[in-house]
Coordinates of C-alpha atoms and ligand atoms in Angstrom, one line a residue:
M887 CA -16.7 27.6 -24.5
K888 CA -16.5 25.4 -27.5
Y889 CA -16.3 21.9 -26.1
D890 CA -17.9 20.2 -23.1
Y891 CA -14.6 18.5 -22.3
L892 CA -11.0 19.2 -22.9
I893 CA -9.1 15.9 -22.4
V894 CA -5.4 16.3 -21.8
G895 CA -3.7 13.0 -22.9
A896 CA -4.8 10.5 -25.5
G897 CA -3.8 7.4 -23.4
P898 CA -6.4 4.8 -22.3
F899 CA -7.8 7.0 -19.5
G900 CA -8.5 9.9 -21.8
A901 CA -9.7 7.7 -24.6
V902 CA -12.2 5.8 -22.5
F903 CA -13.5 9.0 -20.9
A904 CA -13.9 10.6 -24.4
H905 CA -15.8 7.6 -25.6
E906 CA -18.2 7.6 -22.7
A907 CA -18.8 11.4 -23.0
M908 CA -19.3 11.0 -26.8
K909 CA -22.0 8.4 -26.1
C910 CA -23.8 11.0 -24.1
N911 CA -23.6 13.5 -27.0
K912 CA -20.9 15.6 -25.3
T913 CA -18.2 17.2 -27.4
C914 CA -14.6 16.5 -26.6
L915 CA -11.3 17.9 -27.7
V916 CA -8.5 15.4 -26.9
I917 CA -4.9 16.8 -27.0
D918 CA -1.6 14.9 -26.7
K919 CA 1.9 16.3 -26.8
R920 CA 3.1 13.1 -28.5
N921 CA 2.7 12.6 -32.3
H922 CA 0.4 9.7 -31.8
I923 CA -2.6 8.5 -29.8
G924 CA -2.6 5.7 -27.2
G925 CA -0.2 6.9 -24.5
N926 CA 2.1 4.2 -23.3
I927 CA 0.0 1.4 -24.7
Y928 CA 0.7 2.6 -28.3
T929 CA 1.7 -0.1 -30.8
E930 CA 3.1 0.4 -34.2
Q931 CA 3.6 -2.0 -37.2
V932 CA 7.2 -2.7 -38.1
E933 CA 8.0 -5.6 -40.6
D934 CA 4.3 -6.5 -40.2
I935 CA 4.8 -7.0 -36.4
N936 CA 2.9 -5.0 -33.8
V937 CA 5.7 -3.4 -31.8
H938 CA 4.9 -2.3 -28.2
K939 CA 6.7 1.0 -28.5
Y940 CA 6.6 1.8 -24.7
G941 CA 7.4 -1.7 -23.3
A942 CA 5.5 -5.0 -23.2
H943 CA 1.8 -4.5 -22.5
I944 CA -0.2 -7.6 -21.6
F945 CA -3.9 -7.1 -20.7
H946 CA -5.0 -9.0 -17.7
T947 CA -7.9 -8.5 -15.2
N948 CA -10.4 -10.1 -12.9
D949 CA -12.9 -7.4 -13.6
K950 CA -15.5 -9.0 -15.9
E951 CA -17.0 -5.7 -16.9
V952 CA -13.7 -4.2 -17.9
W953 CA -12.8 -7.3 -19.9
E954 CA -16.2 -7.2 -21.8
Y955 CA -15.7 -3.5 -22.4
V956 CA -12.3 -3.9 -24.0
N957 CA -13.5 -6.9 -26.0
R958 CA -16.0 -4.6 -27.7
F959 CA -13.1 -2.8 -29.4
A960 CA -10.8 -5.7 -30.3
T961 CA -10.5 -9.5 -30.4
F962 CA -8.1 -10.7 -27.7
N963 CA -5.9 -13.7 -28.4
R964 CA -5.0 -16.5 -25.9
Y965 CA -1.5 -15.1 -25.1
T966 CA -0.4 -16.0 -21.5
N967 CA 2.5 -14.2 -20.2
S968 CA 5.3 -16.6 -19.1
P969 CA 8.5 -14.7 -18.9
I970 CA 11.9 -16.3 -18.7
A971 CA 14.7 -15.1 -16.4
N972 CA 18.3 -15.2 -17.5
F973 CA 20.7 -15.0 -14.5
N974 CA 24.3 -15.0 -15.9
G975 CA 23.2 -17.5 -18.6
E976 CA 21.2 -19.7 -16.2
I977 CA 17.6 -19.9 -17.4
Y978 CA 14.6 -20.0 -15.0
N979 CA 10.8 -19.9 -15.4
L980 CA 8.9 -17.0 -13.9
P981 CA 6.8 -16.4 -11.9
F982 CA 8.3 -18.4 -9.0
N983 CA 6.8 -21.9 -9.4
M984 CA 7.7 -25.6 -9.4
N985 CA 9.6 -25.1 -12.7
T986 CA 11.8 -22.5 -11.0
F987 CA 12.3 -24.5 -7.9
Y988 CA 13.2 -27.7 -9.9
R989 CA 15.9 -25.7 -11.8
L990 CA 17.2 -24.1 -8.6
W991 CA 17.2 -27.1 -6.3
G992 CA 16.4 -30.2 -8.3
V993 CA 13.1 -30.8 -6.4
S994 CA 10.0 -32.0 -8.0
D995 CA 7.9 -32.5 -4.9
P996 CA 6.0 -29.3 -3.9
K997 CA 6.4 -30.2 -0.2
E998 CA 10.2 -30.3 -0.6
A999 CA 10.2 -26.9 -2.3
E1000 CA 8.1 -25.5 0.5
Q1001 CA 10.5 -26.9 3.0
I1002 CA 13.5 -25.3 1.3
I1003 CA 11.8 -22.0 1.1
E1004 CA 10.8 -22.3 4.8
T1005 CA 14.4 -22.9 5.9
Q1006 CA 15.5 -19.8 3.9
R1007 CA 12.6 -17.5 4.7
L1008 CA 13.0 -14.4 6.8
K1009 CA 10.4 -14.8 9.6
C1010 CA 8.8 -11.4 9.7
D1011 CA 5.1 -10.5 10.0
D1012 CA 5.3 -7.0 8.7
P1013 CA 8.0 -6.5 6.0
Q1014 CA 9.1 -2.9 6.0
N1015 CA 10.8 -2.8 2.6
L1016 CA 11.2 -4.8 -0.6
E1017 CA 14.2 -6.9 0.6
E1018 CA 12.3 -8.0 3.7
Q1019 CA 9.2 -8.7 1.7
A1020 CA 11.1 -10.8 -0.9
L1021 CA 13.1 -12.7 1.7
S1022 CA 10.0 -13.5 3.7
L1023 CA 8.1 -14.6 0.6
V1024 CA 10.7 -16.8 -1.2
G1025 CA 13.9 -16.9 0.8
R1026 CA 17.6 -16.1 0.0
D1027 CA 18.4 -18.1 -3.2
I1028 CA 15.5 -16.6 -5.3
Y1029 CA 16.1 -13.2 -3.9
E1030 CA 19.8 -13.2 -4.8
K1031 CA 19.3 -14.7 -8.3
L1032 CA 16.0 -13.5 -9.6
I1033 CA 15.0 -10.4 -7.6
K1034 CA 17.8 -8.3 -6.2
G1035 CA 19.7 -7.5 -9.5
Y1036 CA 16.6 -6.9 -11.6
T1037 CA 14.9 -4.7 -9.0
E1038 CA 18.0 -2.6 -8.3
K1039 CA 18.5 -2.0 -12.0
Q1040 CA 14.8 -1.3 -12.5
W1041 CA 14.5 1.1 -9.6
G1042 CA 18.1 2.4 -9.2
R1043 CA 17.7 2.0 -5.5
D1044 CA 18.8 -0.6 -2.9
C1045 CA 16.0 -3.1 -2.2
K1046 CA 16.0 -2.0 1.4
D1047 CA 15.0 1.5 0.2
L1048 CA 12.0 0.4 -1.9
P1049 CA 8.4 -0.2 -0.8
A1050 CA 7.4 -3.8 -0.2
F1051 CA 4.3 -3.6 -2.4
I1052 CA 6.3 -3.6 -5.6
I1053 CA 7.1 -7.3 -5.2
K1054 CA 3.7 -8.4 -3.9
R1055 CA 2.6 -8.2 -7.6
L1056 CA 4.6 -11.4 -8.3
P1057 CA 2.9 -14.7 -7.7
V1058 CA 4.6 -17.6 -5.8
R1059 CA 3.1 -21.1 -6.6
F1060 CA 3.8 -24.6 -5.7
T1061 CA 2.3 -25.9 -9.0
W1062 CA 4.0 -26.2 -12.5
D1063 CA 2.2 -23.1 -13.8
N1064 CA 4.3 -20.5 -15.6
N1065 CA 1.4 -18.0 -16.0
Y1066 CA 2.7 -14.7 -14.7
F1067 CA -0.7 -13.5 -13.6
N1068 CA -3.4 -14.9 -11.4
D1069 CA -6.2 -13.0 -13.2
Q1070 CA -9.1 -14.8 -14.9
Y1071 CA -8.8 -12.9 -18.1
Q1072 CA -5.7 -12.3 -20.1
G1073 CA -4.6 -11.6 -23.7
I1074 CA -3.2 -9.4 -26.4
P1075 CA -5.5 -7.5 -28.8
V1076 CA -5.1 -9.0 -32.3
G1077 CA -3.6 -6.1 -34.3
G1078 CA -2.2 -4.2 -31.3
Y1079 CA -3.6 -1.6 -28.9
T1080 CA -3.7 1.4 -31.2
P1081 CA -6.8 0.3 -33.1
I1082 CA -8.7 0.2 -29.7
I1083 CA -7.8 3.7 -28.9
E1084 CA -8.7 4.8 -32.5
K1085 CA -12.2 3.3 -32.0
L1086 CA -12.6 4.9 -28.6
L1087 CA -11.7 8.3 -30.0
E1088 CA -14.1 8.1 -32.9
G1089 CA -16.4 11.2 -32.7
S1090 CA -13.9 13.3 -30.7
E1091 CA -11.6 15.9 -32.1
V1092 CA -8.0 15.0 -31.6
R1093 CA -5.0 17.3 -31.8
L1094 CA -1.5 15.7 -31.6
N1095 CA 1.9 17.4 -31.0
T1096 CA -0.1 19.7 -28.6
D1097 CA 1.2 20.4 -25.1
Y1098 CA -1.4 21.7 -22.7
F1099 CA 1.3 23.8 -20.9
A1100 CA 2.4 25.5 -24.1
Q1101 CA -1.0 27.2 -24.4
R1102 CA -2.5 26.8 -21.0
E1103 CA -4.6 30.0 -21.0
Y1104 CA -6.1 29.2 -24.4
F1105 CA -7.0 25.6 -23.4
D1106 CA -8.4 26.7 -20.0
Q1107 CA -11.2 28.7 -21.7
I1108 CA -11.9 26.2 -24.5
A1109 CA -14.1 23.7 -22.6
T1110 CA -16.5 23.7 -19.7
K1111 CA -14.5 21.0 -17.9
T1112 CA -11.0 19.5 -18.2
V1113 CA -9.9 15.9 -17.8
Y1114 CA -6.2 16.0 -17.0
T1115 CA -4.1 12.8 -17.3
G1116 CA -0.6 14.4 -17.3
M1117 CA 1.8 14.8 -14.4
L1118 CA 0.3 16.2 -11.2
D1119 CA 3.3 18.1 -10.0
E1120 CA 3.7 19.8 -13.4
F1121 CA 0.0 20.9 -13.3
Y1122 CA 0.7 22.7 -10.0
N1123 CA 4.0 24.1 -11.2
Y1124 CA 6.0 21.9 -8.9
Q1125 CA 5.0 24.0 -5.9
F1126 CA 5.6 21.3 -3.4
G1127 CA 8.7 20.0 -5.3
P1128 CA 8.9 17.4 -8.1
L1129 CA 7.5 13.8 -7.8
E1130 CA 10.2 11.3 -8.7
Y1131 CA 9.8 8.8 -11.6
R1132 CA 11.9 6.1 -13.3
T1133 CA 12.2 6.4 -17.1
L1134 CA 13.2 3.8 -19.7
R1135 CA 15.3 3.8 -22.8
F1136 CA 14.0 1.4 -25.5
D1137 CA 16.7 0.2 -27.8
S1138 CA 15.0 -1.6 -30.7
E1139 CA 16.4 -3.5 -33.7
I1140 CA 15.1 -5.5 -36.6
L1141 CA 16.8 -8.8 -37.0
D1142 CA 16.9 -10.8 -40.2
Q1143 CA 15.9 -14.0 -38.6
P1144 CA 12.5 -15.5 -37.7
N1145 CA 13.1 -16.1 -34.0
F1146 CA 15.6 -14.5 -31.6
Q1147 CA 14.8 -15.7 -28.1
G1148 CA 11.7 -18.0 -28.5
N1149 CA 9.7 -16.0 -25.9
A1150 CA 8.1 -12.5 -25.8
V1151 CA 9.8 -11.5 -22.5
V1152 CA 13.2 -12.5 -21.2
N1153 CA 14.3 -10.7 -18.0
Y1154 CA 18.0 -10.3 -17.2
T1155 CA 18.1 -10.6 -13.5
D1156 CA 21.9 -10.3 -12.8
K1157 CA 23.2 -6.9 -12.0
E1158 CA 26.0 -6.8 -14.6
T1159 CA 23.8 -7.0 -17.8
P1160 CA 22.9 -3.3 -18.3
F1161 CA 19.4 -3.8 -19.5
T1162 CA 16.5 -5.3 -17.5
R1163 CA 14.7 -7.3 -20.3
I1164 CA 14.5 -8.1 -24.0
I1165 CA 11.1 -8.1 -25.6
E1166 CA 10.6 -10.0 -28.9
H1167 CA 7.3 -8.5 -30.0
K1168 CA 6.1 -11.0 -32.6
H1169 CA 5.6 -13.7 -29.9
F1170 CA 2.7 -11.7 -28.3
E1171 CA 0.7 -12.6 -31.4
F1172 CA 2.4 -15.9 -32.3
G1173 CA 3.9 -14.3 -35.4
T1174 CA 5.5 -16.2 -38.2
Q1175 CA 7.0 -13.3 -40.1
P1176 CA 10.5 -13.8 -41.7
K1177 CA 12.1 -11.1 -39.6
T1178 CA 11.8 -10.2 -35.9
V1179 CA 11.9 -7.0 -33.8
V1180 CA 13.6 -7.0 -30.4
T1181 CA 13.8 -4.2 -27.8
R1182 CA 16.2 -3.9 -24.9
E1183 CA 14.9 -1.9 -21.9
Y1184 CA 17.3 0.2 -19.9
S1185 CA 16.0 1.9 -16.8
K1186 CA 17.3 5.2 -15.4
E1187 CA 16.3 8.1 -13.1
Y1188 CA 13.8 10.5 -14.7
E1189 CA 15.1 14.0 -15.6
N1190 CA 13.1 16.9 -16.9
G1191 CA 12.1 16.2 -20.6
D1192 CA 12.2 12.4 -20.2
E1193 CA 9.1 10.2 -20.3
P1194 CA 7.9 9.6 -16.8
Y1195 CA 7.1 5.8 -16.8
Y1196 CA 7.1 4.6 -13.3
P1197 CA 6.1 6.6 -10.2
V1198 CA 8.5 5.9 -7.3
N1199 CA 5.9 5.3 -4.6
D1200 CA 8.2 5.6 -1.6
Q1201 CA 7.2 7.4 1.6
R1202 CA 8.7 10.7 0.6
N1203 CA 7.1 10.9 -2.8
N1204 CA 3.7 9.6 -1.5
A1205 CA 3.8 12.4 1.2
R1206 CA 4.5 15.0 -1.5
Y1207 CA 1.7 13.5 -3.7
L1208 CA -0.7 14.0 -0.8
S1209 CA 0.2 17.7 -0.7
Y1210 CA -0.8 18.0 -4.3
K1211 CA -3.9 15.9 -3.8
G1212 CA -5.0 18.5 -1.3
L1213 CA -5.1 21.0 -4.1
V1214 CA -7.0 18.6 -6.4
E1215 CA -9.8 18.3 -3.9
S1216 CA -10.6 22.0 -4.2
E1217 CA -10.8 22.0 -8.0
Q1218 CA -14.3 22.4 -9.4
N1219 CA -14.0 21.9 -13.1
I1220 CA -11.0 19.5 -13.5
I1221 CA -11.1 15.7 -13.3
F1222 CA -7.7 14.2 -12.6
G1223 CA -7.1 10.6 -13.7
G1224 CA -4.6 8.0 -14.9
R1225 CA -1.1 6.8 -13.9
L1226 CA 0.5 10.3 -13.9
A1227 CA -2.2 12.4 -12.4
E1228 CA -2.9 9.9 -9.6
Y1229 CA 0.8 9.0 -9.3
K1230 CA 0.1 5.3 -9.0
Y1231 CA 1.5 2.2 -10.5
Y1232 CA -1.7 1.3 -12.3
D1233 CA -2.2 -1.5 -14.9
M1234 CA -4.4 -1.0 -17.9
W1235 CA -7.5 -2.6 -16.5
Q1236 CA -7.4 -0.3 -13.5
I1237 CA -7.1 2.7 -15.8
V1238 CA -10.2 1.4 -17.8
R1239 CA -12.1 0.8 -14.5
N1240 CA -11.2 4.2 -13.1
S1241 CA -12.0 6.1 -16.3
L1242 CA -15.3 4.3 -16.6
D1243 CA -16.2 5.2 -13.0
A1244 CA -15.1 8.8 -13.4
A1245 CA -17.0 9.2 -16.6
R1246 CA -20.2 7.7 -15.2
K1247 CA -20.1 9.8 -12.1
E1248 CA -19.4 12.9 -14.2
L1249 CA -21.9 12.3 -16.9
K1250 CA -24.6 11.5 -14.4
E1251 CA -23.9 14.8 -12.7
A1252 CA -23.7 16.6 -16.0
Q1253 CA -27.3 15.4 -16.7
K1254 CA -28.7 16.7 -13.4
Ligands
LIG1462 P1 -0.6 7.2 -20.4 O1 -0.7 6.0 -21.2 O2 0.8 7.5 -19.9 O3 -1.1 8.4 -21.3 C1 -1.0 9.7 -20.9 C2 -0.9 10.6 -22.1 O4 -0.9 12.0 -21.7 C3 0.4 10.4 -22.9 O5 0.2 10.1 -24.2 C4 1.1 11.8 -22.7 O6 1.9 12.2 -23.9 C5 -0.1 12.7 -22.5 N1 0.3 14.0 -21.8 C6 0.9 14.1 -20.6 N2 1.1 15.4 -20.3 C7 0.6 16.1 -21.4 C8 0.5 17.5 -21.7 N3 1.0 18.4 -20.8 N4 -0.2 17.9 -22.8 C9 -0.6 17.0 -23.7 N5 -0.6 15.6 -23.4 C10 0.0 15.2 -22.3 N6 -0.2 -2.3 -17.9 C11 -0.8 -3.5 -18.0 O7 -2.0 -3.7 -17.7 N7 0.0 -4.6 -18.5 C12 1.3 -4.5 -18.8 O8 1.9 -5.4 -19.2 C13 1.9 -3.2 -18.6 N8 3.2 -3.0 -18.9 C14 3.8 -1.8 -18.8 C15 5.1 -1.7 -19.2 C16 5.7 -0.4 -19.1 C17 7.1 -0.3 -19.5 C18 5.0 0.7 -18.7 C19 5.6 2.1 -18.6 C20 3.6 0.6 -18.3 C21 3.0 -0.7 -18.4 N9 1.7 -0.9 -18.1 C22 1.1 -2.1 -18.2 C23 0.8 0.2 -17.6 C24 0.1 1.0 -18.6 O9 1.0 1.5 -19.6 C25 -0.7 2.1 -18.0 O10 -1.6 1.6 -17.0 C26 -1.5 3.0 -18.9 O11 -0.7 3.4 -20.1 C27 -1.9 4.3 -18.2 O12 -2.8 5.0 -19.0 P2 -3.0 6.6 -18.8 O13 -4.0 7.0 -19.8 O14 -3.2 6.9 -17.4 O15 -1.5 7.2 -19.2
LIG1463 N1 10.8 -8.4 -10.5 C1 12.0 -9.1 -10.2 N2 12.5 -9.9 -11.1 C2 11.9 -10.2 -12.2 C3 10.7 -9.5 -12.6 C4 10.2 -8.6 -11.7 O1 12.5 -8.9 -9.1 O2 12.4 -11.0 -13.0 C5 10.3 -7.4 -9.5 C6 10.9 -6.0 -9.8 O3 11.0 -5.3 -8.6 C7 9.7 -5.3 -10.6 C8 8.5 -5.9 -9.9 O4 8.9 -7.3 -9.6 O5 9.8 -3.9 -10.5 C9 7.3 -5.9 -10.7 O6 7.5 -6.6 -11.9 P1 6.6 -6.5 -13.2 O7 7.1 -7.5 -14.2 O8 5.2 -6.7 -12.7 O9 6.8 -5.0 -13.6 P2 6.5 -4.2 -14.9 O10 6.2 -5.1 -16.1 O11 5.3 -3.3 -14.5 O12 7.7 -3.4 -15.1

């Protein structure tokens, strides 16, 4: 055994774990099948702009320790996510707040907005699917213009066939506050996310373009323990059947103009526009470069060989995940973590939190 830990995946889960292990003088080999570190939070400079290669990534959390942890590796700017929605050319503020209600119904009194929503609301204590959840939260107008089209493009499923929790992520406010998140801490690392991962991986050996499954026997004897952040079904050879994902196609272009849409994120919420959103990367860092880079996001069902971006946490997939989880519990020398191995729709802060917790538990045990 050459290394203390083999870490499969150089995304934030793997990188935080490697850093914590390295601080305890453990040796780590980090492998990734991609040609770069960072997983889905990878950023790359194009025209002097930090481009979020795998979709917009805004760091936000209520967890003070996680916030202080990431701030050790980067300076975060004051970016506050305030996406715009474009519904057939009509422009609305997100998340749903007084600016949205004023544009929809011409009301500027919060009580009036509440009354309109109250008359449209589905009265239902225990919403069973995303449509019921949305209708009971914000009523018919908002559901039809700002939720239904976007959600059905994003997930490729009818809103009645999607779990309610997906939409609970979106705030509804009767104030004029366009902040997409309720969290206390928010920002974008100045210089992008990749330098954070580089710093976290200092002291570890990193091998890129290296797929664990291409040399599984070799990797299984190279370290005392393995930290696995890839797909759980693949690890177990799909023996209970594949877990479903949504994948994205990112269509990026450089435009010879300083400002394309005036905002980092514009969602296209009608069902006819084939993409879900356009990201204009420079606005994450208040860029003043002469050119701009924009990316259109197209969502589709995952097929073998695609990148698995979003787990589809409906009942059938969750049940299948639990079968795999049964196998995980009997493993001695493998730690499973991250969005793919846990098959959960985690944000970055949860990944940092979970990886820190896993590393601390493990390293305490390793010291016994
Ligand atoms: P990943 O970042 O996916 O890293 C896993 C790594 O493992 C990958 O690099 C992969 O190549 C590698 N790997 C997998 N299998 C193998 C194998 N067999 N061999 C070798 N390597 C392997 N979070 C936020 O907090 N804010 C946001 O605004 C936000 N926006 C998002 C937008 C999009 C479009 C997406 C897809 C996600 C977004 N997220 C956001 C979530 C964020 O990307 C994840 O929480 C985070 O990347 C998960 O980290 P991870 O280390 O678990 O996985
Ligand atoms: N959503 C929506 N309209 C929007 C933005 C989001 O209906 O304009 C719904 C959609 O179902 C989406 C979910 O809210 O999947 C979560 O949105 P978020 O922006 O948090 O998703 P992510 O950035 O993770 O893709």
